[in-house]
Amino acid sequence: MARAIMLQGTGSDVGKTVLVAGLCRAARRRGITVRPFKPQNMSNNAAVANLPGEPGGGEIGRGQWLQALACGVAPSVHMNPVLLKPQTDTGAQVIVQGRVFGTARARDYQSMKLTLLDAVMESWANVGEGADLVIVEGAGSPAEVNLRANDIANMGFATRAGVPVVLVGDIDRGGVIASLVGTHAILPPEDLATVAGYIINKFRGEVSLFEDGLAVIERRTGWRSFGVVPWLKAAARLPAEDSVVLERPSSGEDKSLKVAVPMLPRIANFDDLDPLRAEPQVEVVFVPPGRPLPADARLVVIPGSKSTIGDLNALRENGWDKDIAVHRRRGGHVVGLCGGFQMLGRIVRDPEGIEGSALETEGLGLLDVETVMEPEKTVRNVGAHSPVFDTPLTGYEIHLGRTAGPDCARPAVLIDGVADGAVSADGRVWGTYLHGLFGADAFRARFLESLGVDGAATSHRDAVESALDEIADELEASLDCDALFGLAR
């Protein structure tokens, strides 16, 4: 087995995913064969990964896809063996080793975890084959001791696999001393024995001013500090996994094109918008519930959804359907991606109740198509082509349902030579199942030009690679990486 270390957080959104990605890139640059691993993840931002021995692909969290990129290896479903995709406030679809395992309410999942541990350990062994180092990411916080029984995400995995743990505390949100000392106070002895030290993350200002804080943490816990990481500006150029980032305000700068994106309750794969957000002349505004879509937006993008019918109802409850209708009458453009494409049609039918009790719901009627939900999920990486702009595309599909209708005679894209999606007669409304549409630089440039905006001066993928290198540089400068990598066992 490869040597391994595990980063766990004192809470959610403390920056574990970015730190693991940066450490993976730093290790790779040292000539270490490194792999990422996250036993359990919860995210509707999924990516398609290799499913050994089977055609197509399987689903993993977008964070592990990014970490595999940092390692310079193809993503595998074994890098994230359990993925929870929330469908309601209390239930989620459970993905195991890339495939749909079932659905579970939060309380039921606690007992289900016992049956998933074998799959987690099987994937753990698989990821370690041929690697020098595996960097493991926890989920949430080990201080949630009410969930410790049957745990597979944090200490339950660490103690089973014998992996040393480094805790990550977020100083930007405040209370970092209390969060670390409190975690030490609440962990049982078996779990405390795995903790080798901690990292302070997201520090702004002069690090020397926190020396007394470090001394307090060491005195109270006996843990060593592996360093204090500054606020990593380059992280903003990486694809995000947690929808909490969408709640952050936009820059407010005056730009040539405003893109409005309704923040649907079950929004999925919103990193589709990252390439547009990176364009200097484009402002992407994620509109929270209760607020109207901005009237000065020239493009509305309806993103993917884990619950098309539920989010379509939420779209109406917020009045966004009326905003989109007005936007359309004014000559605005609309793009629907995956679930957003399904919403643009006349009706969404769910005869088998896959998404719940509503068997059909009227769509927005902006495209003359209908969608029928089907149990079989399409999960695959694809090559594609834009017939409108005659440019190559790459991306992936993760969706349930089949969409057909007269507007499909004008496909938005060709996926492996087969027509996909639909375009309205006037060309102002697009819908497609292809995720990653805006990530194709040539397409993005031509699309923005059609809206009167210059764009795509640089490669989006190159920007992500550059951000990973910048983060690795920062971690090498601020952390004792020799000690961290030496800790692995």
Coordinates of C-alpha atoms in Angstrom, one line a residue:
M1 CA 0.0 0.0 0.0
A2 CA 1.0 3.6 -0.6
R3 CA 1.8 5.9 2.3
A4 CA -1.0 8.3 3.1
I5 CA -2.0 11.3 5.1
M6 CA -5.5 12.7 5.7
L7 CA -6.8 16.2 5.9
Q8 CA -9.9 16.7 8.0
G9 CA -11.6 20.0 8.8
T10 CA -12.9 21.6 12.0
G11 CA -16.0 22.3 9.9
S12 CA -17.3 22.4 6.3
D13 CA -15.9 24.8 3.7
V14 CA -12.6 25.3 5.5
G15 CA -10.7 24.7 2.3
K16 CA -9.8 21.0 2.4
T17 CA -10.4 20.4 -1.2
V18 CA -8.1 23.2 -2.4
L19 CA -5.4 22.2 0.1
V20 CA -5.4 18.6 -1.0
A21 CA -5.3 19.7 -4.7
G22 CA -2.4 22.0 -3.9
L23 CA -0.5 19.4 -2.0
C24 CA -1.1 16.9 -4.7
R25 CA 0.4 19.3 -7.2
A26 CA 3.3 20.0 -4.9
A27 CA 4.0 16.3 -4.4
R28 CA 3.8 15.6 -8.2
R29 CA 6.4 18.4 -8.8
R30 CA 8.7 16.7 -6.4
G31 CA 8.5 13.5 -8.5
I32 CA 6.2 11.7 -6.1
T33 CA 3.5 9.5 -7.6
V34 CA 0.5 10.8 -5.8
R35 CA -3.3 10.1 -5.8
P36 CA -6.3 11.8 -4.1
F37 CA -9.0 9.9 -2.1
K38 CA -12.2 11.0 -0.5
P39 CA -14.2 8.2 1.1
Q40 CA -17.5 10.0 1.1
N41 CA -18.5 13.2 -0.5
M42 CA -21.7 15.2 -0.7
S43 CA -22.1 17.3 -3.8
N44 CA -24.3 17.8 -6.8
N45 CA -21.3 19.1 -8.7
A46 CA -20.2 15.7 -10.2
A47 CA -17.7 14.7 -12.8
V48 CA -17.3 11.7 -15.0
A49 CA -14.5 9.3 -14.1
N50 CA -13.1 6.1 -15.4
L51 CA -15.1 3.0 -14.5
P52 CA -12.6 0.1 -14.8
G53 CA -13.8 -2.7 -17.0
E54 CA -17.0 -1.0 -18.1
P55 CA -18.0 1.3 -21.0
G56 CA -18.9 4.8 -20.3
G57 CA -18.0 6.3 -17.0
G58 CA -19.1 6.8 -13.4
E59 CA -19.7 9.8 -11.1
I60 CA -17.3 11.3 -8.6
G61 CA -17.3 14.7 -6.8
R62 CA -15.9 17.6 -8.9
G63 CA -13.2 18.1 -6.1
Q64 CA -11.7 14.7 -6.7
W65 CA -11.7 15.3 -10.5
L66 CA -9.7 18.5 -9.8
Q67 CA -7.3 16.7 -7.4
A68 CA -6.7 14.0 -10.1
L69 CA -5.8 16.8 -12.5
A70 CA -3.4 18.2 -9.9
C71 CA -1.8 14.7 -9.8
G72 CA -1.6 14.5 -13.6
V73 CA -3.6 11.3 -13.7
A74 CA -7.0 10.3 -15.1
P75 CA -9.8 10.4 -12.5
S76 CA -11.2 7.1 -11.3
V77 CA -14.4 6.3 -9.5
H78 CA -12.3 4.8 -6.7
M79 CA -11.0 8.2 -5.8
N80 CA -14.5 9.0 -4.4
P81 CA -16.2 5.7 -3.7
V82 CA -19.3 7.2 -2.0
L83 CA -21.0 10.3 -3.5
L84 CA -24.2 11.7 -2.0
K85 CA -26.2 13.9 -4.4
P86 CA -28.9 15.8 -2.4
Q87 CA -32.4 15.6 -4.0
T88 CA -34.4 17.0 -1.1
D89 CA -33.7 18.7 2.2
T90 CA -33.6 15.3 3.9
G91 CA -32.7 12.8 1.2
A92 CA -30.0 12.1 -1.4
Q93 CA -29.2 9.8 -4.2
V94 CA -26.3 7.5 -3.2
I95 CA -23.6 6.8 -5.8
V96 CA -21.2 3.9 -5.0
Q97 CA -18.1 3.4 -7.0
G98 CA -19.5 5.6 -9.8
R99 CA -23.0 3.9 -10.1
V100 CA -26.4 4.7 -8.5
F101 CA -26.8 2.5 -5.4
G102 CA -30.1 3.9 -4.3
T103 CA -31.7 6.8 -2.5
A104 CA -31.8 7.3 1.3
R105 CA -33.2 9.8 3.8
A106 CA -30.5 11.3 6.1
R107 CA -31.5 9.1 9.1
D108 CA -31.6 5.9 7.0
Y109 CA -28.2 6.6 5.5
Q110 CA -26.6 6.4 8.9
S111 CA -27.3 2.7 9.1
M112 CA -26.6 2.2 5.3
K113 CA -23.0 3.3 5.9
L114 CA -22.2 0.0 7.5
T115 CA -22.9 -1.7 4.1
L116 CA -20.7 0.8 2.3
L117 CA -17.5 0.4 4.3
D118 CA -16.3 -2.6 2.3
A119 CA -16.7 -0.7 -1.0
V120 CA -14.7 2.2 0.6
M121 CA -11.9 0.0 1.6
E122 CA -11.9 -1.8 -1.7
S123 CA -11.5 1.5 -3.5
W124 CA -8.9 2.6 -1.0
A125 CA -6.7 -0.4 -1.9
N126 CA -7.3 0.3 -5.6
V127 CA -6.2 3.9 -5.4
G128 CA -3.0 3.0 -3.5
E129 CA -1.8 0.6 -6.2
G130 CA 1.3 2.0 -7.9
A131 CA 1.3 5.2 -5.9
D132 CA 3.9 6.5 -3.5
L133 CA 1.5 8.8 -1.7
V134 CA -2.2 9.1 -1.2
I135 CA -3.7 12.4 0.2
V136 CA -7.1 11.8 1.7
E137 CA -9.8 14.4 2.2
G138 CA -12.3 14.1 5.0
A139 CA -15.9 15.5 4.9
G140 CA -17.5 17.9 7.2
S141 CA -15.9 17.6 10.7
P142 CA -14.8 14.8 13.0
A143 CA -16.1 16.9 15.9
E144 CA -19.6 15.8 14.8
V145 CA -19.4 13.0 17.3
N146 CA -23.1 12.3 17.1
L147 CA -22.4 10.8 13.7
R148 CA -19.2 8.9 14.8
A149 CA -20.9 5.5 14.9
N150 CA -20.5 3.8 11.4
D151 CA -18.5 6.8 10.2
I152 CA -16.8 6.3 6.8
A153 CA -15.9 9.9 6.0
N154 CA -13.5 11.0 8.8
M155 CA -12.2 9.2 11.9
G156 CA -14.1 6.0 11.1
F157 CA -12.0 5.7 7.9
A158 CA -8.7 7.1 9.4
T159 CA -8.7 4.6 12.3
R160 CA -9.7 1.7 10.0
A161 CA -7.0 2.5 7.5
G162 CA -4.4 3.6 10.0
V163 CA -3.9 7.0 8.3
P164 CA -2.5 10.0 10.3
V165 CA -4.7 13.0 10.4
V166 CA -4.0 16.7 10.0
L167 CA -6.8 19.1 11.0
V168 CA -7.6 22.2 9.0
G169 CA -9.0 25.3 10.7
D170 CA -10.4 28.3 8.8
I171 CA -9.3 31.5 10.5
D172 CA -11.3 33.7 8.1
R173 CA -14.6 32.7 9.6
G174 CA -13.4 33.4 13.1
G175 CA -13.1 31.2 16.2
V176 CA -10.2 29.1 14.8
I177 CA -8.6 28.6 18.2
A178 CA -11.9 27.5 19.8
S179 CA -12.6 25.2 16.8
L180 CA -9.3 23.4 17.1
V181 CA -9.2 23.3 20.9
G182 CA -12.9 22.2 21.0
T183 CA -12.2 19.4 18.5
H184 CA -9.4 18.2 20.7
A185 CA -11.7 18.3 23.7
I186 CA -14.5 16.3 22.2
L187 CA -12.7 13.6 20.2
P188 CA -12.5 10.2 21.9
P189 CA -9.0 8.8 22.7
E190 CA -8.9 6.5 19.7
D191 CA -9.5 9.3 17.3
L192 CA -7.2 11.7 19.1
A193 CA -4.4 9.2 18.6
T194 CA -4.6 9.7 14.8
V195 CA -4.2 13.5 14.9
A196 CA -0.6 14.6 14.2
G197 CA -1.1 18.3 14.0
Y198 CA -3.0 21.1 12.2
I199 CA -3.0 23.7 9.5
I200 CA -4.4 27.2 9.8
N201 CA -6.1 28.2 6.5
K202 CA -7.3 31.4 4.8
F203 CA -5.1 33.8 6.8
R204 CA -5.2 37.5 5.9
G205 CA -2.5 39.9 7.1
E206 CA 0.8 39.5 9.0
V207 CA 1.3 35.9 10.2
S208 CA 3.6 36.9 13.1
L209 CA 0.5 38.5 14.7
F210 CA -0.9 35.0 15.2
E211 CA 2.1 33.5 17.0
D212 CA 0.5 33.8 20.4
G213 CA -2.6 32.0 18.9
L214 CA -0.4 29.1 17.8
A215 CA 1.1 28.9 21.2
V216 CA -2.3 28.7 22.8
I217 CA -3.4 25.9 20.5
E218 CA -0.2 23.9 21.2
R219 CA -0.5 24.4 24.9
R220 CA -4.2 23.3 25.0
T221 CA -3.8 20.4 22.5
G222 CA -0.2 19.3 22.3
W223 CA -0.6 19.4 18.5
R224 CA 2.1 20.8 16.3
S225 CA 1.4 23.4 13.6
F226 CA 2.4 22.5 10.1
G227 CA 2.0 26.1 9.0
V228 CA -0.4 29.0 8.3
V229 CA -1.7 29.3 4.8
P230 CA -2.6 32.7 3.4
W231 CA -5.8 33.5 1.6
L232 CA -5.2 31.7 -1.7
K233 CA -6.5 34.1 -4.4
A234 CA -5.8 31.6 -7.1
A235 CA -8.4 29.3 -5.6
A236 CA -11.1 31.5 -7.3
R237 CA -9.9 30.2 -10.6
L238 CA -10.6 26.6 -9.7
P239 CA -13.9 24.8 -10.2
A240 CA -15.9 24.9 -7.0
E241 CA -17.6 21.9 -5.5
D242 CA -19.8 23.4 -2.7
S243 CA -22.7 25.7 -3.7
V244 CA -21.8 27.9 -0.7
V245 CA -19.5 29.8 -3.1
L246 CA -22.5 30.9 -5.0
E247 CA -23.7 33.0 -2.1
R248 CA -20.7 35.3 -2.3
P249 CA -21.5 38.6 -4.0
S250 CA -20.2 39.4 -7.5
S251 CA -17.5 42.0 -8.0
G252 CA -19.9 44.7 -8.9
E253 CA -17.6 45.9 -11.7
D254 CA -19.2 47.4 -14.8
K255 CA -18.7 44.8 -17.6
S256 CA -19.9 44.4 -21.1
L257 CA -22.1 41.4 -20.6
K258 CA -24.3 40.4 -17.6
V259 CA -25.3 36.8 -17.3
A260 CA -28.1 35.9 -14.8
V261 CA -28.2 32.4 -13.3
P262 CA -31.1 31.5 -11.0
M263 CA -29.8 29.7 -7.9
L264 CA -32.1 26.7 -8.0
P265 CA -32.5 24.7 -4.7
R266 CA -30.9 21.6 -6.3
I267 CA -28.5 23.4 -8.6
A268 CA -25.9 20.9 -10.1
N269 CA -22.7 21.2 -12.0
F270 CA -22.7 25.0 -11.7
D271 CA -19.0 24.9 -12.6
D272 CA -20.3 24.9 -16.2
L273 CA -20.3 28.7 -15.6
D274 CA -16.7 29.0 -14.5
P275 CA -15.3 29.8 -17.9
L276 CA -17.7 32.6 -18.4
R277 CA -17.0 33.9 -14.9
A278 CA -13.3 34.0 -15.8
E279 CA -13.9 36.2 -18.8
P280 CA -12.8 39.9 -18.1
Q281 CA -15.8 41.4 -19.9
V282 CA -18.5 39.0 -18.4
E283 CA -20.3 39.3 -15.1
V284 CA -22.1 36.2 -14.0
V285 CA -24.7 36.9 -11.3
F286 CA -26.1 34.0 -9.3
V287 CA -29.5 35.2 -8.2
P288 CA -30.7 33.9 -4.8
P289 CA -34.3 32.9 -4.1
G290 CA -36.6 35.8 -3.4
R291 CA -34.8 38.2 -5.8
P292 CA -35.8 39.0 -9.4
L293 CA -33.4 38.2 -12.3
P294 CA -31.6 41.5 -13.2
A295 CA -33.5 43.3 -16.1
D296 CA -30.2 44.3 -17.6
A297 CA -28.9 40.8 -18.1
R298 CA -28.5 39.9 -21.8
L299 CA -28.1 36.2 -21.2
V300 CA -29.9 33.9 -18.8
V301 CA -28.4 30.5 -18.1
I302 CA -30.6 27.8 -16.4
P303 CA -28.0 25.4 -15.0
G304 CA -28.2 21.7 -14.3
S305 CA -30.4 20.3 -11.6
K306 CA -30.6 17.2 -9.4
S307 CA -34.4 17.5 -9.3
T308 CA -35.7 19.0 -12.6
I309 CA -39.4 19.0 -11.6
G310 CA -38.7 20.3 -8.1
D311 CA -36.5 23.1 -9.4
L312 CA -38.9 24.0 -12.1
N313 CA -41.6 24.5 -9.4
A314 CA -39.1 26.6 -7.4
L315 CA -38.4 28.6 -10.5
R316 CA -42.1 29.5 -10.7
E317 CA -42.4 30.1 -6.9
N318 CA -39.7 32.8 -7.2
G319 CA -41.3 34.4 -10.2
W320 CA -38.2 33.6 -12.3
D321 CA -40.4 32.1 -15.1
K322 CA -42.0 35.5 -15.6
D323 CA -38.6 37.2 -15.5
I324 CA -37.4 34.8 -18.2
A325 CA -40.5 35.4 -20.3
V326 CA -40.0 39.2 -20.2
H327 CA -36.3 38.7 -20.9
R328 CA -37.2 36.6 -23.9
R329 CA -39.7 39.2 -25.2
R330 CA -37.0 41.9 -25.0
G331 CA -34.8 39.9 -27.3
G332 CA -32.6 38.3 -24.6
H333 CA -30.8 35.0 -25.0
V334 CA -31.4 31.9 -22.9
V335 CA -29.3 28.8 -22.5
G336 CA -30.4 25.7 -20.6
L337 CA -27.9 23.1 -19.6
C338 CA -29.0 19.5 -18.8
G339 CA -31.8 19.9 -16.3
G340 CA -32.1 23.5 -17.4
F341 CA -32.6 22.3 -21.0
Q342 CA -35.4 20.0 -19.8
M343 CA -37.1 23.0 -18.1
L344 CA -37.1 25.0 -21.3
G345 CA -39.5 22.6 -23.0
R346 CA -43.3 22.3 -23.0
I347 CA -43.6 19.6 -20.4
V348 CA -41.5 17.2 -18.2
R349 CA -43.0 13.8 -17.6
D350 CA -41.9 11.5 -14.9
P351 CA -44.2 8.4 -15.3
E352 CA -42.2 6.2 -12.9
G353 CA -42.0 8.8 -10.1
I354 CA -38.2 8.9 -10.3
E355 CA -38.0 12.4 -8.9
G356 CA -41.0 12.2 -6.5
S357 CA -44.8 12.2 -6.6
A358 CA -45.3 14.8 -9.4
L359 CA -45.7 12.7 -12.5
E360 CA -45.6 15.7 -14.9
T361 CA -45.0 19.4 -14.8
E362 CA -45.5 22.1 -17.4
G363 CA -42.2 23.5 -18.7
L364 CA -41.3 27.1 -19.6
G365 CA -42.3 26.6 -23.2
L366 CA -39.4 28.3 -24.7
L367 CA -38.4 25.3 -26.8
D368 CA -40.9 23.0 -28.6
V369 CA -39.6 19.8 -26.9
E370 CA -40.8 17.3 -24.3
T371 CA -38.8 15.4 -21.7
V372 CA -39.6 11.9 -20.3
M373 CA -37.7 10.8 -17.3
E374 CA -36.2 7.3 -17.5
P375 CA -34.5 5.1 -14.9
E376 CA -31.3 4.6 -17.0
K377 CA -28.7 7.3 -16.3
T378 CA -26.4 8.5 -19.0
V379 CA -22.9 9.0 -17.6
R380 CA -20.0 9.5 -20.1
N381 CA -17.3 11.8 -21.3
V382 CA -17.8 12.8 -24.9
G383 CA -16.4 14.6 -27.9
A384 CA -18.7 17.1 -29.5
H385 CA -19.1 19.7 -32.2
S386 CA -21.0 23.0 -32.5
P387 CA -22.9 23.1 -35.8
V388 CA -23.8 26.7 -35.2
F389 CA -20.3 28.0 -34.8
D390 CA -18.4 25.1 -36.5
T391 CA -16.1 24.6 -33.5
P392 CA -15.0 21.5 -31.5
L393 CA -16.4 20.8 -28.1
T394 CA -15.5 18.4 -25.2
G395 CA -17.5 17.7 -22.2
Y396 CA -19.6 15.1 -20.4
E397 CA -23.2 13.9 -19.9
I398 CA -24.7 13.1 -16.5
H399 CA -28.5 13.0 -16.8
L400 CA -31.8 11.1 -16.6
G401 CA -34.4 11.5 -19.3
R402 CA -34.9 11.7 -23.0
T403 CA -35.9 14.9 -24.8
A404 CA -37.5 15.1 -28.2
G405 CA -39.6 17.5 -30.3
P406 CA -39.6 19.7 -33.4
D407 CA -36.9 22.1 -32.2
C408 CA -34.5 19.2 -31.9
A409 CA -34.3 19.4 -35.7
R410 CA -32.0 22.3 -35.0
P411 CA -29.5 20.7 -32.6
A412 CA -27.4 22.8 -30.3
V413 CA -24.5 20.4 -30.5
L414 CA -23.5 17.1 -32.1
I415 CA -22.2 14.6 -29.5
D416 CA -20.1 11.9 -31.1
G417 CA -21.8 12.8 -34.4
V418 CA -25.4 12.5 -33.0
A419 CA -27.7 15.5 -32.7
D420 CA -28.2 16.7 -29.1
G421 CA -30.3 19.5 -27.7
A422 CA -32.4 22.1 -29.5
V423 CA -32.3 25.7 -30.7
S424 CA -35.3 28.0 -31.2
A425 CA -36.1 29.2 -34.7
D426 CA -34.7 32.7 -34.0
G427 CA -31.5 31.2 -32.4
R428 CA -31.9 33.0 -29.1
V429 CA -32.8 29.9 -27.0
W430 CA -30.4 27.0 -26.7
G431 CA -30.7 23.8 -24.7
T432 CA -28.3 20.8 -24.5
Y433 CA -27.3 17.9 -22.3
L434 CA -23.6 18.7 -22.8
H435 CA -21.8 19.8 -19.6
G436 CA -18.6 21.8 -20.3
L437 CA -20.1 23.7 -23.3
F438 CA -18.4 27.0 -22.3
G439 CA -15.1 25.3 -21.4
A440 CA -14.3 25.0 -25.1
D441 CA -12.3 28.2 -25.8
A442 CA -13.1 28.5 -29.5
F443 CA -16.8 28.0 -28.9
R444 CA -16.8 30.4 -26.0
A445 CA -15.1 33.1 -28.1
R446 CA -17.6 32.7 -31.0
F447 CA -20.6 32.6 -28.7
L448 CA -19.5 35.7 -26.9
E449 CA -18.8 37.5 -30.2
S450 CA -22.4 36.7 -31.2
L451 CA -23.4 38.7 -28.1
G452 CA -21.1 41.5 -29.0
V453 CA -18.4 40.7 -26.5
D454 CA -14.7 39.8 -27.1
G455 CA -13.7 36.8 -25.0
A456 CA -11.7 33.6 -24.7
A457 CA -8.3 35.3 -24.9
T458 CA -6.7 32.4 -23.0
S459 CA -7.4 28.8 -22.4
H460 CA -9.6 28.0 -19.5
R461 CA -7.8 24.7 -18.8
D462 CA -4.5 26.5 -18.8
A463 CA -5.9 28.9 -16.3
V464 CA -6.9 26.1 -14.0
E465 CA -3.4 24.4 -14.4
S466 CA -1.8 27.8 -13.6
A467 CA -3.9 28.2 -10.5
L468 CA -2.9 24.8 -9.2
D469 CA 0.8 25.7 -9.7
E470 CA 0.3 29.0 -7.9
I471 CA -1.4 27.3 -5.0
A472 CA 1.4 24.6 -4.8
D473 CA 3.9 27.5 -4.7
E474 CA 2.0 29.1 -1.8
L475 CA 1.8 25.9 0.1
E476 CA 5.5 25.1 -0.3
A477 CA 6.2 28.6 1.1
S478 CA 3.8 28.5 4.0
L479 CA 3.7 24.9 5.1
D480 CA 6.3 22.4 6.2
C481 CA 5.6 20.1 3.3
D482 CA 8.7 18.0 4.1
A483 CA 7.2 17.2 7.5
L484 CA 3.7 16.7 6.0
F485 CA 4.8 14.2 3.4
G486 CA 7.2 12.6 5.9
L487 CA 4.3 12.1 8.2
A488 CA 2.6 9.7 5.7
R489 CA 2.5 6.1 6.6

